[in-house]
Coordinates of C-alpha atoms in Angstrom, one line a residue:
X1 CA -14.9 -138.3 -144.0
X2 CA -11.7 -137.2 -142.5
X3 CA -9.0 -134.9 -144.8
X4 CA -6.5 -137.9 -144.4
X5 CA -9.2 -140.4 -145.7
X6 CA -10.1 -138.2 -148.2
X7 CA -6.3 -137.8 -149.1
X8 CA -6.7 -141.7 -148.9
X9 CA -8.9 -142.1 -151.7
X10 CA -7.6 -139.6 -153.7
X11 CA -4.1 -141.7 -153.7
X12 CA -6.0 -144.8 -154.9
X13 CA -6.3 -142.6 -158.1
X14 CA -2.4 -142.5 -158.8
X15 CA -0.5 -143.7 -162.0
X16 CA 0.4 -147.7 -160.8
X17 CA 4.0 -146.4 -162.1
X18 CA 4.5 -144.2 -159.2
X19 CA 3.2 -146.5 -156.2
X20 CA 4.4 -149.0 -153.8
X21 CA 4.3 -152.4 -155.1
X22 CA 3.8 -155.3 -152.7
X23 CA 7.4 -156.5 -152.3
X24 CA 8.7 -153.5 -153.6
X25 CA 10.5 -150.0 -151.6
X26 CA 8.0 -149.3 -149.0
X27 CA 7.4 -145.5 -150.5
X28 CA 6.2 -143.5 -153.8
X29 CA 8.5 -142.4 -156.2
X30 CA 9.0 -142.1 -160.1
X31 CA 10.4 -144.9 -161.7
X32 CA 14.0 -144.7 -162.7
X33 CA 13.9 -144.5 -166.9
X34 CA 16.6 -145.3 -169.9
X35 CA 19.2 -142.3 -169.6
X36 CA 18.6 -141.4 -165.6
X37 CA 22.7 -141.8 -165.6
X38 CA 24.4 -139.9 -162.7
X39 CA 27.8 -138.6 -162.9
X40 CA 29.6 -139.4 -159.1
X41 CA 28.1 -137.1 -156.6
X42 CA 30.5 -134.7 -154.9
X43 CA 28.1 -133.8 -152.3
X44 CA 27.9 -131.0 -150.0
X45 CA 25.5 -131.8 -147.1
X46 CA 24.3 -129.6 -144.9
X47 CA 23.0 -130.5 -141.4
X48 CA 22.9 -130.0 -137.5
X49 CA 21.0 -133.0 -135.4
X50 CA 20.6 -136.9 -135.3
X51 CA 18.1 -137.2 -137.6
X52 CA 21.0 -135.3 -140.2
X53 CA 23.5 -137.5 -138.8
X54 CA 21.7 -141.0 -139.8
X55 CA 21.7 -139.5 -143.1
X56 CA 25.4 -138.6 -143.4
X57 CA 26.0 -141.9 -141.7
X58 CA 24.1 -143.7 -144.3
X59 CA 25.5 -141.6 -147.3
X60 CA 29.0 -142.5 -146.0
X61 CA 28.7 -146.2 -146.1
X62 CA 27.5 -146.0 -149.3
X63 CA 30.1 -144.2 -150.5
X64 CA 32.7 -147.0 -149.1
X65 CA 30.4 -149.7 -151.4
X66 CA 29.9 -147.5 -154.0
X67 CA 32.2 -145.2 -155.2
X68 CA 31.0 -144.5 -158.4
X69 CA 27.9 -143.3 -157.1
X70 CA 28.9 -141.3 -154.1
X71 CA 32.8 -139.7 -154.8
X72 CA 33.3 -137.5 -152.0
X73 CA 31.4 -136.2 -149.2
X74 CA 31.7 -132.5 -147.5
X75 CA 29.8 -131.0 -144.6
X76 CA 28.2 -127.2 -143.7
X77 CA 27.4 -127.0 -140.4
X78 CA 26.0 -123.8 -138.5
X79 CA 28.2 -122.4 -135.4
X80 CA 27.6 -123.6 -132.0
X81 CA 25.6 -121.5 -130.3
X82 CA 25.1 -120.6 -126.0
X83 CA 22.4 -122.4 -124.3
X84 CA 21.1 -123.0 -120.9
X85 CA 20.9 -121.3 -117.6
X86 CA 22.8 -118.0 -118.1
X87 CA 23.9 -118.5 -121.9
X88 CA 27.2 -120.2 -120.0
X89 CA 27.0 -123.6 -122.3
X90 CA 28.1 -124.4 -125.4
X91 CA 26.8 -127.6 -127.3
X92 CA 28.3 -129.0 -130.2
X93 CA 26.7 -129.6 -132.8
X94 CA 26.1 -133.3 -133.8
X95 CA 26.6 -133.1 -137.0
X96 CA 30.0 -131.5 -136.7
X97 CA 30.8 -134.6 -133.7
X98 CA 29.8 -136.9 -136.3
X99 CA 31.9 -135.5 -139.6
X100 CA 34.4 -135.3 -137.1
X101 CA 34.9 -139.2 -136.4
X102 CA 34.4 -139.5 -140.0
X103 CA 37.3 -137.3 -140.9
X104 CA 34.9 -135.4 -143.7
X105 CA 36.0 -132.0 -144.5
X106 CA 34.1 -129.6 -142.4
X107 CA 32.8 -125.6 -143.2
X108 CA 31.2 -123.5 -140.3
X109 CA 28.9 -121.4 -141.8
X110 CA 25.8 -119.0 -140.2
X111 CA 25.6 -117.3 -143.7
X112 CA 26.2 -118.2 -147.0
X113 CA 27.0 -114.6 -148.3
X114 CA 29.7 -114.0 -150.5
X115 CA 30.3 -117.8 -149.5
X116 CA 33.0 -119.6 -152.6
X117 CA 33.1 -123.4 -151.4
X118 CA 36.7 -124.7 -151.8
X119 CA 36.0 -127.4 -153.6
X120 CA 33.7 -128.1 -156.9
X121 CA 30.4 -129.9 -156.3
X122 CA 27.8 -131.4 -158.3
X123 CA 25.4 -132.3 -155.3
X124 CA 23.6 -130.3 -152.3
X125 CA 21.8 -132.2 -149.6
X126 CA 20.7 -130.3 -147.0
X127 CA 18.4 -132.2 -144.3
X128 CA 17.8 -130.1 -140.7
X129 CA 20.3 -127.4 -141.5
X130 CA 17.8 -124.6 -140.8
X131 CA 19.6 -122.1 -143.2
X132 CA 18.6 -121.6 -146.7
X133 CA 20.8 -123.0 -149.6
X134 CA 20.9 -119.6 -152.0
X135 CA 19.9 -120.4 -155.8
X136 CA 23.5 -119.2 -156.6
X137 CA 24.7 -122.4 -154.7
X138 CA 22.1 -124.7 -156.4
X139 CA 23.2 -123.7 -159.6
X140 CA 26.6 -124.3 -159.2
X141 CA 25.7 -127.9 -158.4
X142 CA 25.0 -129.8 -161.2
X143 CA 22.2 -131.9 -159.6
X144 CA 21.1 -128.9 -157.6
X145 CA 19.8 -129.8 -154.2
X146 CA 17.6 -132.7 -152.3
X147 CA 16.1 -132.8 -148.9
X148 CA 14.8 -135.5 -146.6
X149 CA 11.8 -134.5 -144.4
X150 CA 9.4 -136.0 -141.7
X151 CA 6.3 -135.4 -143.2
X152 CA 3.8 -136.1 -146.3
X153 CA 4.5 -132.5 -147.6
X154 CA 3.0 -130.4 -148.4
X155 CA 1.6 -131.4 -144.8
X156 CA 3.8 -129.8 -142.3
X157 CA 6.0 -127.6 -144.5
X158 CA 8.6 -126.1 -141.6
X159 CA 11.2 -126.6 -139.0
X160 CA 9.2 -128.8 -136.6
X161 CA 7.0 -131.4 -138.2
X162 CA 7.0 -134.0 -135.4
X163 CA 6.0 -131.8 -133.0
X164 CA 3.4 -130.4 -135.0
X165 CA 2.1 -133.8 -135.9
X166 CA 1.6 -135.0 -132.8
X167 CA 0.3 -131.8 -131.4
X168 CA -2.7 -132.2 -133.8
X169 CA -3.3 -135.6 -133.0
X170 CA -2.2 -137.2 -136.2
X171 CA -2.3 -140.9 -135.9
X172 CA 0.3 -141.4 -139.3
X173 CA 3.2 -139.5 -140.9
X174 CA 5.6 -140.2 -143.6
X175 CA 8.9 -139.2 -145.5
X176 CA 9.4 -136.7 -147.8
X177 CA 12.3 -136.8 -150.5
X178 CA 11.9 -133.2 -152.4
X179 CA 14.4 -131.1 -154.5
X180 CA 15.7 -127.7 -152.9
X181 CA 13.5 -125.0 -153.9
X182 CA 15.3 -121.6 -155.3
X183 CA 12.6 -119.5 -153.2
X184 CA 11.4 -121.1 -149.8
X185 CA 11.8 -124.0 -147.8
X186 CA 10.1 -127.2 -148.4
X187 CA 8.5 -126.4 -151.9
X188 CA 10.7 -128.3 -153.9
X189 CA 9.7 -131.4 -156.8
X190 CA 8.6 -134.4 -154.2
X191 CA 10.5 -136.9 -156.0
X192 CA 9.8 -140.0 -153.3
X193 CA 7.5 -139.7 -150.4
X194 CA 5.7 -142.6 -147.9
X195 CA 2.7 -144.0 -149.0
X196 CA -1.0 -143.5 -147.4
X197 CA -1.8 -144.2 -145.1
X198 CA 1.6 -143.5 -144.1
X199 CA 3.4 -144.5 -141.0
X200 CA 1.7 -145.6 -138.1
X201 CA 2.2 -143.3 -134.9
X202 CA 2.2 -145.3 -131.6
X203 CA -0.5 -143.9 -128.9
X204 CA 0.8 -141.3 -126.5
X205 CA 4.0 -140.7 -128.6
X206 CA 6.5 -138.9 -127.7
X207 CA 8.7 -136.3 -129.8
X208 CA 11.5 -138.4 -129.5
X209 CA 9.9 -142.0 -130.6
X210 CA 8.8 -140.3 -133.5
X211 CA 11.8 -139.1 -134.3
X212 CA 13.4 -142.7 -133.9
X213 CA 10.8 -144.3 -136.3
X214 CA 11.2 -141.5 -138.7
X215 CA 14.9 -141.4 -139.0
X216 CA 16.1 -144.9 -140.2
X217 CA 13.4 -145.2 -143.5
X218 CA 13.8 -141.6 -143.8
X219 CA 18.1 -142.3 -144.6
X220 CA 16.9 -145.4 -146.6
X221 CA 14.9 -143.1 -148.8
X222 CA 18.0 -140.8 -149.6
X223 CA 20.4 -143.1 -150.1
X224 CA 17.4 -145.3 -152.4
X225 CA 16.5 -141.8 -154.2
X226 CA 20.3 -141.4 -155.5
X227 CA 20.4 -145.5 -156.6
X228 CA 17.5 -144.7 -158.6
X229 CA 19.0 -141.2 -159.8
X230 CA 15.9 -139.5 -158.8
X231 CA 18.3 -136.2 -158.6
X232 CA 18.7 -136.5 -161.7
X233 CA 16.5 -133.8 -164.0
X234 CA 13.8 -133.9 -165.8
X235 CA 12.6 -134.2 -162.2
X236 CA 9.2 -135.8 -162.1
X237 CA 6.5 -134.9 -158.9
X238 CA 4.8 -137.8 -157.4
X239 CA 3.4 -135.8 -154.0
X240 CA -0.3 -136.0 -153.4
X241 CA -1.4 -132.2 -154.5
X242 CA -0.1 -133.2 -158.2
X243 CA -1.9 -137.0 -158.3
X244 CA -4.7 -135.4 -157.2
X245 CA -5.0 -132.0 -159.4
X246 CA -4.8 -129.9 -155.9
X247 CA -8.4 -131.0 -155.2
X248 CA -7.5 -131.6 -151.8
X249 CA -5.9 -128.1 -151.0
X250 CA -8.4 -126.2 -152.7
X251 CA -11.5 -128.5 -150.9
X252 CA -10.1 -128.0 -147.4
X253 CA -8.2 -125.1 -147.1
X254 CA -4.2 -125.2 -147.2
X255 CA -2.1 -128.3 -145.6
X256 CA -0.7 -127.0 -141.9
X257 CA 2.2 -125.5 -141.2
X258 CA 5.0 -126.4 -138.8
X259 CA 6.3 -123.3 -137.7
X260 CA 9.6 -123.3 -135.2
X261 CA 8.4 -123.8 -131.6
X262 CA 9.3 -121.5 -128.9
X263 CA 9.0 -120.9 -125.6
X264 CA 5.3 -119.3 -126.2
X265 CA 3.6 -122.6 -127.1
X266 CA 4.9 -124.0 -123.3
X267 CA 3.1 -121.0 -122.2
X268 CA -0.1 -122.8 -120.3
X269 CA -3.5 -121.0 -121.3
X270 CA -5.6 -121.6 -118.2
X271 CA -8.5 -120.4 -120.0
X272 CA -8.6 -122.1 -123.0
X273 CA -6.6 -125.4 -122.6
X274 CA -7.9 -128.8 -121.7
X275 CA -6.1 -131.4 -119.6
X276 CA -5.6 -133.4 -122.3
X277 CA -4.1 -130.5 -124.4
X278 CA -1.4 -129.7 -121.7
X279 CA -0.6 -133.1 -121.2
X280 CA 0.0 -133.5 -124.7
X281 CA 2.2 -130.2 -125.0
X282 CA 4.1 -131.7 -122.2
X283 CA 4.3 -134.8 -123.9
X284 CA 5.3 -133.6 -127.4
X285 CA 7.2 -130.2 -126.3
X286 CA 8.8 -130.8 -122.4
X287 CA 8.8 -128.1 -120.1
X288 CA 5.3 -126.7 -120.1
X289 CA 4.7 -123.2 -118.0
X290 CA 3.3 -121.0 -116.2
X291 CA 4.3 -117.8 -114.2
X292 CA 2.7 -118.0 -110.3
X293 CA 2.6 -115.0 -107.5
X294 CA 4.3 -116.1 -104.4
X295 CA 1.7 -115.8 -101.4
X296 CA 5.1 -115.6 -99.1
X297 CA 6.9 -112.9 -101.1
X298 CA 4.5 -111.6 -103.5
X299 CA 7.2 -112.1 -106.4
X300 CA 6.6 -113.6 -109.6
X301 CA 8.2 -117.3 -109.9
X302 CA 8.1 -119.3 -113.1
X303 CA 6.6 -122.9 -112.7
X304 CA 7.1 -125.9 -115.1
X305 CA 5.7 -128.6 -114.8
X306 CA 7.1 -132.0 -114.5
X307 CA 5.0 -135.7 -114.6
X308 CA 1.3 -134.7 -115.8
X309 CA -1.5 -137.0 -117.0
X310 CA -5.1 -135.9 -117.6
X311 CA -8.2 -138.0 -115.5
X312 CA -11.8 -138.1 -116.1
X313 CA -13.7 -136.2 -113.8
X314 CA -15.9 -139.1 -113.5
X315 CA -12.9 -140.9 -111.9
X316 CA -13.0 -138.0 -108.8
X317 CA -14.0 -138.0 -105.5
X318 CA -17.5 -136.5 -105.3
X319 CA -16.4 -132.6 -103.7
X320 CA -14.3 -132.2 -107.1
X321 CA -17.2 -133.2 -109.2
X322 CA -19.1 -130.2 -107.4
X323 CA -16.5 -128.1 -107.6
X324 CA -16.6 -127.9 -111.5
X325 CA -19.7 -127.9 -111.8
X326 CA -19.7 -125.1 -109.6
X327 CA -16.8 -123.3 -111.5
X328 CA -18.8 -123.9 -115.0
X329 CA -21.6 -122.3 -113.7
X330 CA -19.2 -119.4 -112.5
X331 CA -18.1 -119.2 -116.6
X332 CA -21.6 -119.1 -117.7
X333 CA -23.2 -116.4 -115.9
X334 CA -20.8 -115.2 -113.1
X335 CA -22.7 -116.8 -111.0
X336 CA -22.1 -119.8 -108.0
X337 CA -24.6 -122.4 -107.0
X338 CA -24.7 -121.7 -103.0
X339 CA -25.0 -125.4 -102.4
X340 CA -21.0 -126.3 -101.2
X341 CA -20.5 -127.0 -97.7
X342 CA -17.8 -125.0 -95.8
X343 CA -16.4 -128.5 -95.2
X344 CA -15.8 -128.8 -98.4
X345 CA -14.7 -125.4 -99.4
X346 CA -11.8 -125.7 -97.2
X347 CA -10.4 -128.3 -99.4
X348 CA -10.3 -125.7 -102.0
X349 CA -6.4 -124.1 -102.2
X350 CA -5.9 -122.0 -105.5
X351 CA -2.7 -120.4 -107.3
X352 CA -2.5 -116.8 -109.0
X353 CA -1.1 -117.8 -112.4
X354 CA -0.1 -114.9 -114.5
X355 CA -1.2 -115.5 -118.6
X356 CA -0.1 -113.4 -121.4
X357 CA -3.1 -111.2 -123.6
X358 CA -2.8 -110.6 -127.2
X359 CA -3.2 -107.5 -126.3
X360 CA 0.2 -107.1 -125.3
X361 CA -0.6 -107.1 -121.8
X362 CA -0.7 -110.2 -119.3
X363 CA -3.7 -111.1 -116.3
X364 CA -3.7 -112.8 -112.8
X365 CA -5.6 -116.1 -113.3
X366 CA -6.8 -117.4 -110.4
X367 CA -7.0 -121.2 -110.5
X368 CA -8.2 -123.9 -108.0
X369 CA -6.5 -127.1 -107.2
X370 CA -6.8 -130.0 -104.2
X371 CA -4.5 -132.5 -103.0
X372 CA -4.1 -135.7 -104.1
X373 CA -4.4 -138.7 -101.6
X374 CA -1.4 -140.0 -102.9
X375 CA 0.1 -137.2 -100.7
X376 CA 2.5 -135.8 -103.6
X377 CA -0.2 -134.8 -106.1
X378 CA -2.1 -132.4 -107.2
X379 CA -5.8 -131.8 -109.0
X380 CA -6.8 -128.6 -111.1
X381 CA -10.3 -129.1 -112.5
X382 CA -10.0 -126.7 -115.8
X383 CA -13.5 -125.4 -117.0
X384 CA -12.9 -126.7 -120.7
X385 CA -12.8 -130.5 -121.6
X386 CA -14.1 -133.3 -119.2
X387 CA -11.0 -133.9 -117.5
X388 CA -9.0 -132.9 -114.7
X389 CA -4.7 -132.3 -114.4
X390 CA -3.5 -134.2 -112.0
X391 CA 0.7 -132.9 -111.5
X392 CA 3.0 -135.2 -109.6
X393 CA 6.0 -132.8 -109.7
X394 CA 7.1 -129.6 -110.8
X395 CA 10.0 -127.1 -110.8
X396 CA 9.9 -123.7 -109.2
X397 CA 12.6 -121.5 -111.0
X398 CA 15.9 -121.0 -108.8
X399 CA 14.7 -125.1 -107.6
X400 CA 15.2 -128.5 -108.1
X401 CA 11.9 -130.9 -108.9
X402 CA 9.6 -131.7 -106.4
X403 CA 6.2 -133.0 -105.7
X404 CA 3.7 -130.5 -106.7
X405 CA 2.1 -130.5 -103.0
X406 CA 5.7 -129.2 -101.7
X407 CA 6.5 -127.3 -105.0
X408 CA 3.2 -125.2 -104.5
X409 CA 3.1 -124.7 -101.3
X410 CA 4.6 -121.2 -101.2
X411 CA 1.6 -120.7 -103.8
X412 CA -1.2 -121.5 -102.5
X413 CA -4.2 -119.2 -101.3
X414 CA -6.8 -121.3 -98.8
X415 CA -10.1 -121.8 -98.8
X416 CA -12.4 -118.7 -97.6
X417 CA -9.5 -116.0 -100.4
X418 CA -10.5 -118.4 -103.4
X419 CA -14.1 -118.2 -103.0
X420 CA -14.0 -114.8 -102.7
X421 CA -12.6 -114.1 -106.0
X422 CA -15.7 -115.8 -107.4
X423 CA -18.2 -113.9 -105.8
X424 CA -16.8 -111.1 -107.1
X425 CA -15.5 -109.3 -103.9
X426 CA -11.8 -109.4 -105.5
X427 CA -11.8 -109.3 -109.5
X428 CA -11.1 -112.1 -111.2
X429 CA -8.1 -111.0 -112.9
X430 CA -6.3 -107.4 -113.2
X431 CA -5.2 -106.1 -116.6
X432 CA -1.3 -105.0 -116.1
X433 CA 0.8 -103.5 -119.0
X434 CA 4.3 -105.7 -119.9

């Protein structure tokens, strides 16, 4: 039985006080009691991107219906920072865009140091900021402070839950409305969180459709949460490690993290990645890549790719089957089955890719790929997984897309120079300090 039907069962164990009811809001959360009375929020919210903004958007409407629950409304936002090509662009925040239109009272902050807010509070919501809210702030706030994040915490505690959801191949996720925590990030009281299973992620999702089916229940639950004056203390917990005495947790080790991603995760790992894995990074993360050794000038280019998919080798023509077969053989004992035909070996083209070491050093990876019949395609049987990458375009660095037979052109070694790095007349990679 899975973790997450495990988790299941474990849920069906939960108080009927603190689950969904048929009809009812479509997540957990404690049920609002005699004397949960609010005084109305003055709330500083801190933010940065859309899935912020549907929250401030949401909080503001609700503040024009109901003004004794939601007074006034103030937003942090971090400074825009360079990005792009060069550093030469700046990109505004969306957040700040938004509070802009708004006309909400706007503070730029990258710290919060020595930090006096201007005007008294009684509320912190801080959803995407990326910045932690000091305990000196929360307890000036009355209510202290709530978050909204896109995960069953404590599943994917960090900056980059989709993207860590999907990358493990998660097939449901869910909401998280927690209390800020005086110590770390995404620790806090879960005071309303989705239901298990949770909700359904579509097949081959992408970062962004998850993030548009997260974002609208996720505003729903915040704006619900203060209705119900879940901010209000005694605070009670209704996340999954407290219905279920932490048996989960302690069972199966601790619930994954989402650290941020960077550009090392894009970084392809010839050696140890499957087609389907750098599809799906390509998928999930955009711009996957790999540095490649110009045969014509014998510099280093980067290479991302562009359009990707990952086909069974049973679906290929005949000399690729016996190609990887040939090339798993190689990885087993260093050895090659002597039974291609030259016809068939001069099909073979291959690419020096260049992959980082933990070692602190990087190695030339030589890797094999054929042309497509399509003419704009190409084919890299990979020794793990039962699949091969098939890469319609891709962009050299300095260069616009192309199709990945032009793109690699300038890359390729032919035929008779990739078979003899498998026999062993040239090594199969060289070791090179950074």
């Amino acid at each position: 039985m899975t973790w997450l039907a495990l988790r299941s069962a474990a849920f069906a164990r939960v108080p009927a006080a603190t689950t969904c009811r048929s009809g009812a809001r479509f997540y957990s959360g404690a049920t609002t009691g005699a004397g949960r009375v609010s005084d109305p929020l003055r709330i500083l919210f801190c933010g940065s991107d859309n899935f912020s903004c549907a929250a401030l958007t949401a909080l503001t409407a609700e503040g024009k219906r109901n003004p004794e629950l939601i007074e006034s409304l103030e937003v942090v936002v971090r400074p825009s920072k360079p990005s792009g090509r060069g550093m030469k662009n700046v990109r505004e925040v969306p957040l700040k865009t938004l509070a802009q239109q708004l006309s909400l009272p706007i503070h730029v902050r990258d710290t919060f140091t020595k930090w006096q807010p201007p005007s008294d509070f009684n509320l912190i919501i801080a959803v995407s900021f990326g910045l932690f809210v000091p305990p000196r702030l929360l307890k000036m706030a009355k209510y202290g402070g709530l978050n909204v994040h896109p995960s069953l915490l404590p599943d994917f505690r960090g900056p980059a839950p989709l993207q860590h959801t999907l990358l493990q191949g998660r097939t449901h996720t869910g909401i998280t409305l927690q209390t800020l925590d005086h110590k770390d990030f995404d620790h806090g009281d879960i005071l309303a969180q989705t239901p298990l299973p949770g909700i359904p992620i579509p097949e081959n999702c992408s970062t962004q459709q998850l993030l548009d089916i997260v974002t609208p229940p996720a505003a729903e639950m915040l704006v619900d949460g203060l209705h119900r004056g879940l901010h209000v203390p005694p605070h009670v917990n209704v996340g999954w490690k407290q219905s279920t005495g932490g048996f989960m947790e302690d069972s199966f080790g601790a619930p994954p993290h989402a650290p941020k991603i960077t550009n090392h995760d894009r970084w392809i790992a010839w050696s140890k990645w499957t087609a389907d894995e750098i599809a799906t990074r390509q998928r999930v993360l955009g711009g996957v890549w790999s540095s490649a050794i110009s045969q014509t000038t014998g510099t280093e280019k980067r290479v991302k790719l562009g359009r990707v998919d990952s086909v069974p080798l049973e679906d290929m023509p005949e000399h690729i089957k016996q190609f990887n077969r040939r090339l798993r053989e190689y990885r087993k004992d260093r050895t090659i089955a002597d039974d291609a035909s030259p016809e068939d070996d001069k099909k073979v083209k291959s690419v020096n890719w260049i992959q980082g070491t933990q070692d602190g050093c990087w190695k030339v990876l030589q890797r094999a790929f054929f042309e497509h019949e399509d003419g704009r395609s190409i084919l890299i049987p990979l020794v793990e997984g039962d699949k091969v990458l098939k890469v319609s375009t891709m962009i050299v660095e300095g260069s616009a897309e192309r199709t990945a037979v032009s793109a690699i052109k300038s890359f390729a070694v032919v035929g008779d120079d990739y078979n003899n790095g498998f026999t062993g007349r040239r090594s199969e990679f060289t070791l090179v300090p950074f």
